[in-house]
């Protein structure tokens, strides 16, 4: 009877399913070995040559503008972990597929690993810093992965020996091999990550860095520049809270010894500055607010810091910029490029090569040892981190990184304001309520901020004391709130008289516009 036979041989039913799972696991282990070994071998060359990072970086570079916006909107500054998790899931699925399809005499899974390897080699060879050696980590990783897969699948497909009872566990050899594969992948991956992060003693170099004393100090920050409302931004953004936006999956670990700036192109005298050459100049200290073009209306991709650095203008005067050069094309050590108008960095504003942020050497994430800071322009056209090359060229000859991907070539910061307090969805009780937030219009300055409730008349907000036209300004406004559902809206007016644009437009190509609006249910 059918039911009897099932009860007598329960293992017979689930064996194919177990086989399937064991194959899938074999494939996942094999890709883990590819990535782990690849990461380890990459240590000998450059962390950016590891298959995982090379593919990740290439994905970032090939991401269309709308997808970048989606990623930043959805994950904010967690866009990198989100990418890593997404990649890991996809790679694990492809590995499982390779395991399921692999047979001792029909190595379809091995072919999948090799195809994945070709993607890795292609990505690695196309990194901006790549040479032929960049193919090596992926190749060694794929060889190790294919050997792992062949051995594991070979064990699974060994015919049961007569006389040896079939147990419900896969064969002992399979488990042993699988254990070895896990250990290899984990050890290689961990070692690769550990050493990669600490490459060339960059942390020690940063720890020894002595922040220069500025010959021209920033004016002291008056207490009244801080509006002092609980929950609102502070006037200065601490380094740990400062937003971070860049395309670098591996934060570059430069040292002051390895850093240099090569200046060439449409100049009278080419020049290569070492770090010692740079710090032999006269440093200035300034407070400047940075903003990302991807910031949505009301978003938090803006921060204000005290920077110490060296005026860009002085260096450009030294090399002699040709009169027809209108673009300073700066390149970071990882190949990212930025195009900044020569006019802006020489018009007398405090555009600088910064080496310190809020009294500390630049954090690695923010460009150690040298980055650009230019008041008034969005970061993608001005704020190159880990900058190592300047070319004087023309906007009609070159497009920088984001311009190639659909963003504007020139992008002054738009006049903006946002509501920070009360927080979104915070409970609000009827009566006197403090509304507060921040407004900015770098290098034009904020003249006024206005607030309105339920589309009523605009009311002037109280502004914190102005520090300079290059930094943001906080505001507050007392609202006598009546029970019910209300919307509060804010707009800023800059010192040139421009009123923040009402029309809602997305960040691409030159920065979002619209008035920040928050709804509150007052009890
Ligand atoms: N090397 C490098 N520099 C870069 C970027 C980058 O992707 N790579 N992103 C720019 C952008 S878009 C912005 S908004 C600022 C952000 O600087 P922060 O991360 O220090 O806040 O860095 C700019 N400099
Ligand atoms: Mo940005």
PDB file of C-alpha atoms and ligand atoms in Angstrom, residues 68 243 245 291-294 379-380, ligand 2:
ATOM      1  CA  UNK A  68      20.905  57.115  -7.068  1.00  0.00           C
ATOM      2  CA  UNK A 243      26.444  63.890   6.622  1.00  0.00           C
ATOM      3  CA  UNK A 245      27.947  61.382   0.645  1.00  0.00           C
ATOM      4  CA  UNK A 291      25.213  71.023   1.194  1.00  0.00           C
ATOM      5  CA  UNK A 292      24.540  68.047  -1.067  1.00  0.00           C
ATOM      6  CA  UNK A 293      22.592  68.590  -4.286  1.00  0.00           C
ATOM      7  CA  UNK A 294      20.667  65.389  -3.522  1.00  0.00           C
ATOM      8  CA  UNK A 379      29.415  69.365  -2.962  1.00  0.00           C
ATOM      9  CA  UNK A 380      29.367  67.491  -6.279  1.00  0.00           C
TER      10      UNK A 380
HETATM   11 MO1  LIG B   2      26.379  65.703  -3.067  1.00  0.00          MO
END
